[in-house]
PDB file of C-alpha atoms in Angstrom:
ATOM      1  CA  MET A   1      13.302 -21.329   5.138  1.00 76.00           C
ATOM      2  CA  LYS A   2       9.858 -19.750   4.808  1.00 91.00           C
ATOM      3  CA  PRO A   3       9.328 -16.584   2.778  1.00 96.00           C
ATOM      4  CA  VAL A   4       8.238 -13.288   4.248  1.00 98.00           C
ATOM      5  CA  LEU A   5       5.641 -11.414   2.198  1.00 98.00           C
ATOM      6  CA  VAL A   6       5.624  -7.685   2.864  1.00 98.00           C
ATOM      7  CA  PHE A   7       2.527  -6.082   1.392  1.00 98.00           C
ATOM      8  CA  ASP A   8       1.678  -2.465   0.946  1.00 98.00           C
ATOM      9  CA  TRP A   9      -1.992  -1.940   1.795  1.00 98.00           C
ATOM     10  CA  ASN A  10      -3.633   0.828  -0.210  1.00 97.00           C
ATOM     11  CA  GLY A  11      -3.788   0.009  -3.903  1.00 98.00           C
ATOM     12  CA  THR A  12      -1.978  -3.296  -3.347  1.00 98.00           C
ATOM     13  CA  LEU A  13      -4.136  -5.521  -1.145  1.00 98.00           C
ATOM     14  CA  LEU A  14      -7.064  -3.094  -0.935  1.00 98.00           C
ATOM     15  CA  ASP A  15      -8.654  -2.088  -4.234  1.00 98.00           C
ATOM     16  CA  ASP A  16      -9.143   1.544  -3.228  1.00 98.00           C
ATOM     17  CA  ALA A  17      -7.742   3.522  -6.136  1.00 98.00           C
ATOM     18  CA  TYR A  18     -11.205   4.850  -6.976  1.00 97.00           C
ATOM     19  CA  ALA A  19     -11.781   5.739  -3.321  1.00 97.00           C
ATOM     20  CA  LEU A  20      -8.637   7.870  -3.479  1.00 97.00           C
ATOM     21  CA  LEU A  21      -9.745   9.394  -6.798  1.00 98.00           C
ATOM     22  CA  GLU A  22     -13.168  10.345  -5.408  1.00 97.00           C
ATOM     23  CA  THR A  23     -11.597  11.764  -2.251  1.00 97.00           C
ATOM     24  CA  THR A  24      -9.094  13.784  -4.273  1.00 97.00           C
ATOM     25  CA  ASN A  25     -11.855  15.144  -6.494  1.00 97.00           C
ATOM     26  CA  ALA A  26     -13.920  16.117  -3.455  1.00 96.00           C
ATOM     27  CA  ILE A  27     -10.945  18.103  -2.146  1.00 96.00           C
ATOM     28  CA  LEU A  28     -10.291  19.708  -5.536  1.00 96.00           C
ATOM     29  CA  ASP A  29     -13.961  20.633  -5.852  1.00 96.00           C
ATOM     30  CA  ARG A  30     -13.915  22.156  -2.368  1.00 95.00           C
ATOM     31  CA  PHE A  31     -11.304  24.658  -3.590  1.00 95.00           C
ATOM     32  CA  GLY A  32     -12.912  25.241  -6.975  1.00 96.00           C
ATOM     33  CA  ARG A  33     -10.348  23.233  -8.908  1.00 95.00           C
ATOM     34  CA  THR A  34     -11.064  21.041 -11.929  1.00 95.00           C
ATOM     35  CA  THR A  35     -11.566  17.409 -11.036  1.00 97.00           C
ATOM     36  CA  ILE A  36      -9.323  14.708 -12.539  1.00 98.00           C
ATOM     37  CA  ASP A  37      -9.588  11.228 -14.003  1.00 98.00           C
ATOM     38  CA  MET A  38      -7.778   8.044 -12.977  1.00 98.00           C
ATOM     39  CA  LYS A  39      -5.051   8.491 -15.585  1.00 98.00           C
ATOM     40  CA  THR A  40      -4.174  11.907 -14.149  1.00 98.00           C
ATOM     41  CA  LEU A  41      -4.219  10.572 -10.598  1.00 98.00           C
ATOM     42  CA  ARG A  42      -1.792   7.805 -11.520  1.00 98.00           C
ATOM     43  CA  GLU A  43       0.516  10.274 -13.237  1.00 98.00           C
ATOM     44  CA  HIS A  44       0.669  12.566 -10.184  1.00 97.00           C
ATOM     45  CA  CYS A  45       0.062  10.434  -7.088  1.00 97.00           C
ATOM     46  CA  ASP A  46       2.834  10.618  -4.500  1.00 95.00           C
ATOM     47  CA  VAL A  47       3.267  10.414  -0.754  1.00 92.00           C
ATOM     48  CA  PRO A  48       2.732  12.280   1.409  1.00 91.00           C
ATOM     49  CA  LEU A  49      -0.467  13.195  -0.406  1.00 93.00           C
ATOM     50  CA  SER A  50       0.346  16.889  -0.007  1.00 92.00           C
ATOM     51  CA  LEU A  51       2.742  16.320  -2.935  1.00 95.00           C
ATOM     52  CA  LEU A  52      -0.199  15.128  -5.030  1.00 96.00           C
ATOM     53  CA  TYR A  53      -2.348  18.111  -4.095  1.00 95.00           C
ATOM     54  CA  ARG A  54       0.466  20.556  -4.726  1.00 95.00           C
ATOM     55  CA  SER A  55       1.052  19.048  -8.187  1.00 96.00           C
ATOM     56  CA  LEU A  56      -2.658  19.514  -8.900  1.00 96.00           C
ATOM     57  CA  GLY A  57      -2.431  23.228  -8.136  1.00 95.00           C
ATOM     58  CA  LEU A  58      -3.447  23.671  -4.500  1.00 96.00           C
ATOM     59  CA  SER A  59      -1.823  26.651  -2.788  1.00 96.00           C
ATOM     60  CA  ARG A  60       0.138  26.566   0.439  1.00 95.00           C
ATOM     61  CA  ASP A  61      -2.868  27.943   2.351  1.00 96.00           C
ATOM     62  CA  GLU A  62      -5.182  25.374   0.808  1.00 96.00           C
ATOM     63  CA  LEU A  63      -2.757  22.580   1.688  1.00 94.00           C
ATOM     64  CA  ALA A  64      -2.757  23.840   5.274  1.00 94.00           C
ATOM     65  CA  THR A  65      -6.553  23.627   5.303  1.00 95.00           C
ATOM     66  CA  VAL A  66      -6.433  20.032   4.053  1.00 93.00           C
ATOM     67  CA  ASP A  67      -3.830  19.208   6.693  1.00 90.00           C
ATOM     68  CA  ARG A  68      -5.837  20.739   9.544  1.00 90.00           C
ATOM     69  CA  ASP A  69      -7.061  18.519  12.401  1.00 80.00           C
ATOM     70  CA  GLY A  70      -5.024  15.506  11.351  1.00 76.00           C
ATOM     71  CA  SER A  71      -6.118  15.792   7.705  1.00 88.00           C
ATOM     72  CA  ALA A  72      -9.751  15.370   8.764  1.00 89.00           C
ATOM     73  CA  MET A  73     -10.989  16.589   5.367  1.00 92.00           C
ATOM     74  CA  PHE A  74      -9.223  13.701   3.657  1.00 93.00           C
ATOM     75  CA  HIS A  75      -9.881  10.958   6.194  1.00 91.00           C
ATOM     76  CA  GLU A  76     -13.574  11.637   6.660  1.00 91.00           C
ATOM     77  CA  ALA A  77     -14.179  11.376   2.912  1.00 94.00           C
ATOM     78  CA  TYR A  78     -11.751   8.551   2.227  1.00 94.00           C
ATOM     79  CA  GLU A  79     -12.670   6.161   5.070  1.00 93.00           C
ATOM     80  CA  ALA A  80     -16.339   6.125   4.084  1.00 94.00           C
ATOM     81  CA  LEU A  81     -15.389   5.188   0.516  1.00 96.00           C
ATOM     82  CA  ALA A  82     -12.698   2.692   1.515  1.00 95.00           C
ATOM     83  CA  GLY A  83     -15.245   0.953   3.728  1.00 94.00           C
ATOM     84  CA  ARG A  84     -16.925  -0.263   0.544  1.00 96.00           C
ATOM     85  CA  ALA A  85     -13.727  -1.315  -1.251  1.00 97.00           C
ATOM     86  CA  ASP A  86     -12.904  -4.986  -1.801  1.00 98.00           C
ATOM     87  CA  LEU A  87      -9.598  -6.802  -1.891  1.00 98.00           C
ATOM     88  CA  ARG A  88      -7.661  -6.822  -5.132  1.00 98.00           C
ATOM     89  CA  GLU A  89      -7.880  -9.833  -7.421  1.00 98.00           C
ATOM     90  CA  GLY A  90      -5.928 -12.769  -6.018  1.00 98.00           C
ATOM     91  CA  ALA A  91      -5.301 -11.211  -2.601  1.00 98.00           C
ATOM     92  CA  ARG A  92      -7.412 -13.643  -0.610  1.00 97.00           C
ATOM     93  CA  ARG A  93      -5.968 -16.649  -2.424  1.00 97.00           C
ATOM     94  CA  VAL A  94      -2.367 -15.570  -1.811  1.00 97.00           C
ATOM     95  CA  LEU A  95      -2.950 -14.751   1.847  1.00 98.00           C
ATOM     96  CA  ASP A  96      -4.762 -18.032   2.494  1.00 97.00           C
ATOM     97  CA  LEU A  97      -2.000 -20.002   0.805  1.00 96.00           C
ATOM     98  CA  ALA A  98       0.715 -18.140   2.714  1.00 96.00           C
ATOM     99  CA  ARG A  99      -1.020 -18.990   5.979  1.00 96.00           C
ATOM    100  CA  ARG A 100      -1.298 -22.687   5.027  1.00 95.00           C
ATOM    101  CA  GLU A 101       2.360 -22.765   4.039  1.00 94.00           C
ATOM    102  CA  GLY A 102       3.500 -21.155   7.298  1.00 94.00           C
ATOM    103  CA  ALA A 103       4.862 -18.072   5.541  1.00 96.00           C
ATOM    104  CA  SER A 104       4.735 -14.649   7.204  1.00 97.00           C
ATOM    105  CA  SER A 105       2.520 -11.941   5.729  1.00 98.00           C
ATOM    106  CA  ILE A 106       2.972  -8.438   7.063  1.00 98.00           C
ATOM    107  CA  ILE A 107       1.642  -5.069   5.987  1.00 98.00           C
ATOM    108  CA  VAL A 108       3.871  -2.005   5.802  1.00 97.00           C
ATOM    109  CA  SER A 109       1.777   1.045   5.098  1.00 95.00           C
ATOM    110  CA  ASN A 110       1.630   4.814   5.178  1.00 92.00           C
ATOM    111  CA  HIS A 111      -1.934   4.461   6.451  1.00 92.00           C
ATOM    112  CA  ILE A 112      -2.954   4.421  10.129  1.00 92.00           C
ATOM    113  CA  VAL A 113      -3.041   1.275  12.255  1.00 92.00           C
ATOM    114  CA  ASP A 114      -6.583   1.364  13.690  1.00 93.00           C
ATOM    115  CA  PRO A 115      -8.564   1.977  10.469  1.00 93.00           C
ATOM    116  CA  LEU A 116      -6.308  -0.484   8.674  1.00 96.00           C
ATOM    117  CA  ARG A 117      -6.981  -3.161  11.300  1.00 96.00           C
ATOM    118  CA  TYR A 118     -10.702  -2.407  11.003  1.00 96.00           C
ATOM    119  CA  GLN A 119     -10.513  -3.087   7.275  1.00 97.00           C
ATOM    120  CA  LEU A 120      -8.696  -6.382   7.859  1.00 98.00           C
ATOM    121  CA  ARG A 121     -11.520  -7.501  10.148  1.00 97.00           C
ATOM    122  CA  ARG A 122     -14.214  -6.247   7.773  1.00 97.00           C
ATOM    123  CA  LEU A 123     -12.683  -8.186   4.900  1.00 98.00           C
ATOM    124  CA  GLY A 124     -12.112 -11.312   6.992  1.00 97.00           C
ATOM    125  CA  ILE A 125      -8.341 -11.483   6.555  1.00 98.00           C
ATOM    126  CA  ASN A 126      -7.113 -10.344   9.969  1.00 97.00           C
ATOM    127  CA  ASP A 127      -5.969 -13.878  10.815  1.00 96.00           C
ATOM    128  CA  CYS A 128      -3.850 -13.978   7.647  1.00 97.00           C
ATOM    129  CA  ILE A 129      -1.724 -10.973   8.660  1.00 98.00           C
ATOM    130  CA  ASP A 130       1.065 -11.432  11.204  1.00 97.00           C
ATOM    131  CA  ASP A 131       1.821  -7.753  11.786  1.00 97.00           C
ATOM    132  CA  VAL A 132       0.774  -4.297  10.647  1.00 97.00           C
ATOM    133  CA  LEU A 133       3.485  -1.635  10.478  1.00 96.00           C
ATOM    134  CA  ALA A 134       1.838   1.750   9.972  1.00 93.00           C
ATOM    135  CA  PHE A 135       1.434   5.169  11.535  1.00 88.00           C
ATOM    136  CA  GLU A 136      -0.009   5.306  15.041  1.00 86.00           C
ATOM    137  CA  SER A 137      -2.485   8.147  14.459  1.00 73.00           C
ATOM    138  CA  ARG A 138      -3.515  10.925  12.100  1.00 69.00           C
ATOM    139  CA  ASP A 139      -1.304  13.320  14.034  1.00 73.00           C
ATOM    140  CA  THR A 140       1.828  11.225  13.465  1.00 72.00           C
ATOM    141  CA  GLN A 141       1.095  10.302   9.828  1.00 69.00           C
ATOM    142  CA  TYR A 142       4.197  11.069   7.711  1.00 67.00           C
ATOM    143  CA  LYS A 143       5.805  12.669  10.780  1.00 70.00           C
ATOM    144  CA  SER A 144       7.173   9.689  12.719  1.00 68.00           C
ATOM    145  CA  THR A 145       9.250   6.695  11.571  1.00 80.00           C
ATOM    146  CA  SER A 146       9.182   6.258   7.792  1.00 88.00           C
ATOM    147  CA  LYS A 147       7.813   3.195   6.060  1.00 93.00           C
ATOM    148  CA  GLY A 148      11.245   1.931   5.036  1.00 94.00           C
ATOM    149  CA  GLU A 149      12.783   2.503   8.451  1.00 94.00           C
ATOM    150  CA  ARG A 150       9.837   0.793  10.136  1.00 94.00           C
ATOM    151  CA  LEU A 151      10.448  -2.279   8.003  1.00 97.00           C
ATOM    152  CA  ARG A 152      14.204  -2.210   8.542  1.00 97.00           C
ATOM    153  CA  LEU A 153      13.788  -2.166  12.314  1.00 96.00           C
ATOM    154  CA  TYR A 154      11.174  -4.912  12.177  1.00 97.00           C
ATOM    155  CA  MET A 155      13.412  -7.130  10.075  1.00 97.00           C
ATOM    156  CA  GLN A 156      16.330  -6.532  12.414  1.00 97.00           C
ATOM    157  CA  LYS A 157      14.238  -7.319  15.504  1.00 97.00           C
ATOM    158  CA  ASN A 158      12.805 -10.516  13.979  1.00 96.00           C
ATOM    159  CA  ASN A 159      16.001 -11.615  12.224  1.00 96.00           C
ATOM    160  CA  LEU A 160      14.339 -11.729   8.813  1.00 96.00           C
ATOM    161  CA  LYS A 161      16.548 -12.571   5.841  1.00 96.00           C
ATOM    162  CA  PRO A 162      16.429 -10.174   2.868  1.00 97.00           C
ATOM    163  CA  ALA A 163      17.012 -13.010   0.380  1.00 96.00           C
ATOM    164  CA  SER A 164      13.656 -14.586   1.280  1.00 96.00           C
ATOM    165  CA  THR A 165      11.710 -11.364   1.828  1.00 98.00           C
ATOM    166  CA  PHE A 166       9.448 -10.077  -0.946  1.00 98.00           C
ATOM    167  CA  ILE A 167       7.907  -6.619  -0.914  1.00 98.00           C
ATOM    168  CA  ILE A 168       4.810  -6.090  -3.037  1.00 98.00           C
ATOM    169  CA  GLY A 169       3.531  -2.589  -3.726  1.00 98.00           C
ATOM    170  CA  ASP A 170       1.801  -0.327  -6.221  1.00 98.00           C
ATOM    171  CA  MET A 171       4.153   2.665  -5.966  1.00 98.00           C
ATOM    172  CA  PRO A 172       7.863   3.263  -6.640  1.00 97.00           C
ATOM    173  CA  ILE A 173       8.524   3.693  -2.911  1.00 96.00           C
ATOM    174  CA  GLU A 174       8.272  -0.072  -2.352  1.00 98.00           C
ATOM    175  CA  THR A 175      10.887  -0.708  -5.020  1.00 98.00           C
ATOM    176  CA  ASP A 176      13.128   1.912  -3.405  1.00 97.00           C
ATOM    177  CA  ILE A 177      12.703   0.237  -0.012  1.00 97.00           C
ATOM    178  CA  ALA A 178      13.563  -3.124  -1.544  1.00 98.00           C
ATOM    179  CA  ARG A 179      16.707  -1.711  -3.091  1.00 97.00           C
ATOM    180  CA  ASN A 180      17.796  -0.135   0.206  1.00 97.00           C
ATOM    181  CA  LEU A 181      17.170  -3.281   2.260  1.00 98.00           C
ATOM    182  CA  GLY A 182      18.211  -5.907  -0.283  1.00 98.00           C
ATOM    183  CA  LEU A 183      14.702  -7.339  -0.744  1.00 98.00           C
ATOM    184  CA  ILE A 184      12.981  -8.799  -3.810  1.00 98.00           C
ATOM    185  CA  SER A 185      10.671  -6.140  -5.269  1.00 98.00           C
ATOM    186  CA  ILE A 186       7.375  -6.865  -6.984  1.00 98.00           C
ATOM    187  CA  ALA A 187       5.419  -3.942  -8.421  1.00 98.00           C
ATOM    188  CA  ILE A 188       1.694  -4.358  -9.041  1.00 98.00           C
ATOM    189  CA  THR A 189      -0.127  -2.318 -11.680  1.00 98.00           C
ATOM    190  CA  GLY A 190      -3.671  -1.020 -11.306  1.00 98.00           C
ATOM    191  CA  GLY A 191      -3.033   0.821  -8.046  1.00 98.00           C
ATOM    192  CA  PHE A 192      -2.187   4.457  -7.378  1.00 98.00           C
ATOM    193  CA  VAL A 193       0.483   5.086 -10.047  1.00 98.00           C
ATOM    194  CA  SER A 194       0.915   4.334 -13.732  1.00 98.00           C
ATOM    195  CA  GLU A 195       2.730   1.296 -15.057  1.00 97.00           C
ATOM    196  CA  ALA A 196       5.305   3.584 -16.675  1.00 98.00           C
ATOM    197  CA  ARG A 197       6.184   5.117 -13.307  1.00 98.00           C
ATOM    198  CA  LEU A 198       6.430   1.671 -11.733  1.00 98.00           C
ATOM    199  CA  GLN A 199       8.757   0.447 -14.464  1.00 98.00           C
ATOM    200  CA  ALA A 200      10.935   3.551 -14.192  1.00 98.00           C
ATOM    201  CA  ALA A 201      11.806   2.446 -10.643  1.00 97.00           C
ATOM    202  CA  HIS A 202      13.128  -0.887 -12.023  1.00 98.00           C
ATOM    203  CA  PRO A 203      11.420  -3.464  -9.794  1.00 98.00           C
ATOM    204  CA  ASP A 204      12.572  -7.065  -9.975  1.00 98.00           C
ATOM    205  CA  TYR A 205       9.121  -8.125 -11.199  1.00 98.00           C
ATOM    206  CA  THR A 206       5.901  -6.487 -12.347  1.00 98.00           C
ATOM    207  CA  ILE A 207       2.498  -8.144 -11.988  1.00 98.00           C
ATOM    208  CA  ASN A 208      -1.045  -7.121 -12.902  1.00 98.00           C
ATOM    209  CA  ASN A 209      -2.860  -8.998 -10.135  1.00 98.00           C
ATOM    210  CA  LEU A 210      -1.902 -10.997  -7.071  1.00 98.00           C
ATOM    211  CA  HIS A 211      -2.515 -14.376  -8.723  1.00 97.00           C
ATOM    212  CA  GLU A 212       0.662 -13.609 -10.690  1.00 98.00           C
ATOM    213  CA  LEU A 213       2.656 -13.454  -7.470  1.00 97.00           C
ATOM    214  CA  LEU A 214       2.480 -17.235  -7.003  1.00 96.00           C
ATOM    215  CA  PRO A 215       4.660 -18.280  -9.981  1.00 96.00           C
ATOM    216  CA  ILE A 216       7.328 -15.836  -8.781  1.00 97.00           C
ATOM    217  CA  LEU A 217       7.326 -17.343  -5.305  1.00 96.00           C
ATOM    218  CA  ARG A 218       7.470 -20.848  -6.776  1.00 95.00           C
ATOM    219  CA  SER A 219      10.455 -19.883  -8.915  1.00 95.00           C
ATOM    220  CA  TYR A 220      12.306 -19.273  -5.621  1.00 95.00           C
ATOM    221  CA  GLY A 221      11.268 -22.685  -4.328  1.00 93.00           C
ATOM    222  CA  PHE A 222       8.343 -21.522  -2.189  1.00 93.00           C
ATOM    223  CA  PHE A 223       4.721 -22.696  -2.220  1.00 87.00           C
ATOM    224  CA  GLY A 224       5.628 -25.657  -4.396  1.00 74.00           C
ATOM    225  CA  MET A 225       3.241 -28.174  -2.866  1.00 51.00           C
ATOM    226  CA  HIS A 226      -0.012 -26.393  -3.663  1.00 47.00           C
ATOM    227  CA  LYS A 227      -1.056 -25.456  -7.192  1.00 47.00           C
ATOM    228  CA  SER A 228      -4.495 -24.084  -6.387  1.00 46.00           C
TER     229      SER A 228
END
């Protein structure tokens, strides 16, 4: 049996925490609010991002402005910054090894399919990813099928076994999805939320970079032939 690796995208495979911080500060500055540092972002970050902005003091009217035109204010700032972001440490190695071993790597994200696919091509890892499960457009973001339900339906359609499915993410939501679907949860620090918040969700494992994913997979009997 081959493992299935389910990766979150933002903050997990893509090292875009500072892109989110800069985008958030641009929005706060637009409304005359005090900008924040990374520690504050990681203490408050939540999805949908309207929860983050509300916790940072934006009013209902200001949130409506941010949400206007498919959250154009956010996306126009964020995509330019994310276009310069690299993969997180160990991501390329893990994805290459998974491909060589015949394992499945899929992305389950709250981002949008087309810009996410663009990033996969830009970073040269499109061939390493079997499927991308994400929102269809800005207009449907956070309004259509949820991340967890998307994964549940995908697993059901493809007859994937929870016991050999690992979900790797930088927010508590991935641990919650794992618990609901019976998956193995691996939380990665250094993304969008603090380590304390990750630990409070009680993941099965916590790692600091994606190199550390390999010993976990090997402990389940996967990827045993290659040590590089």
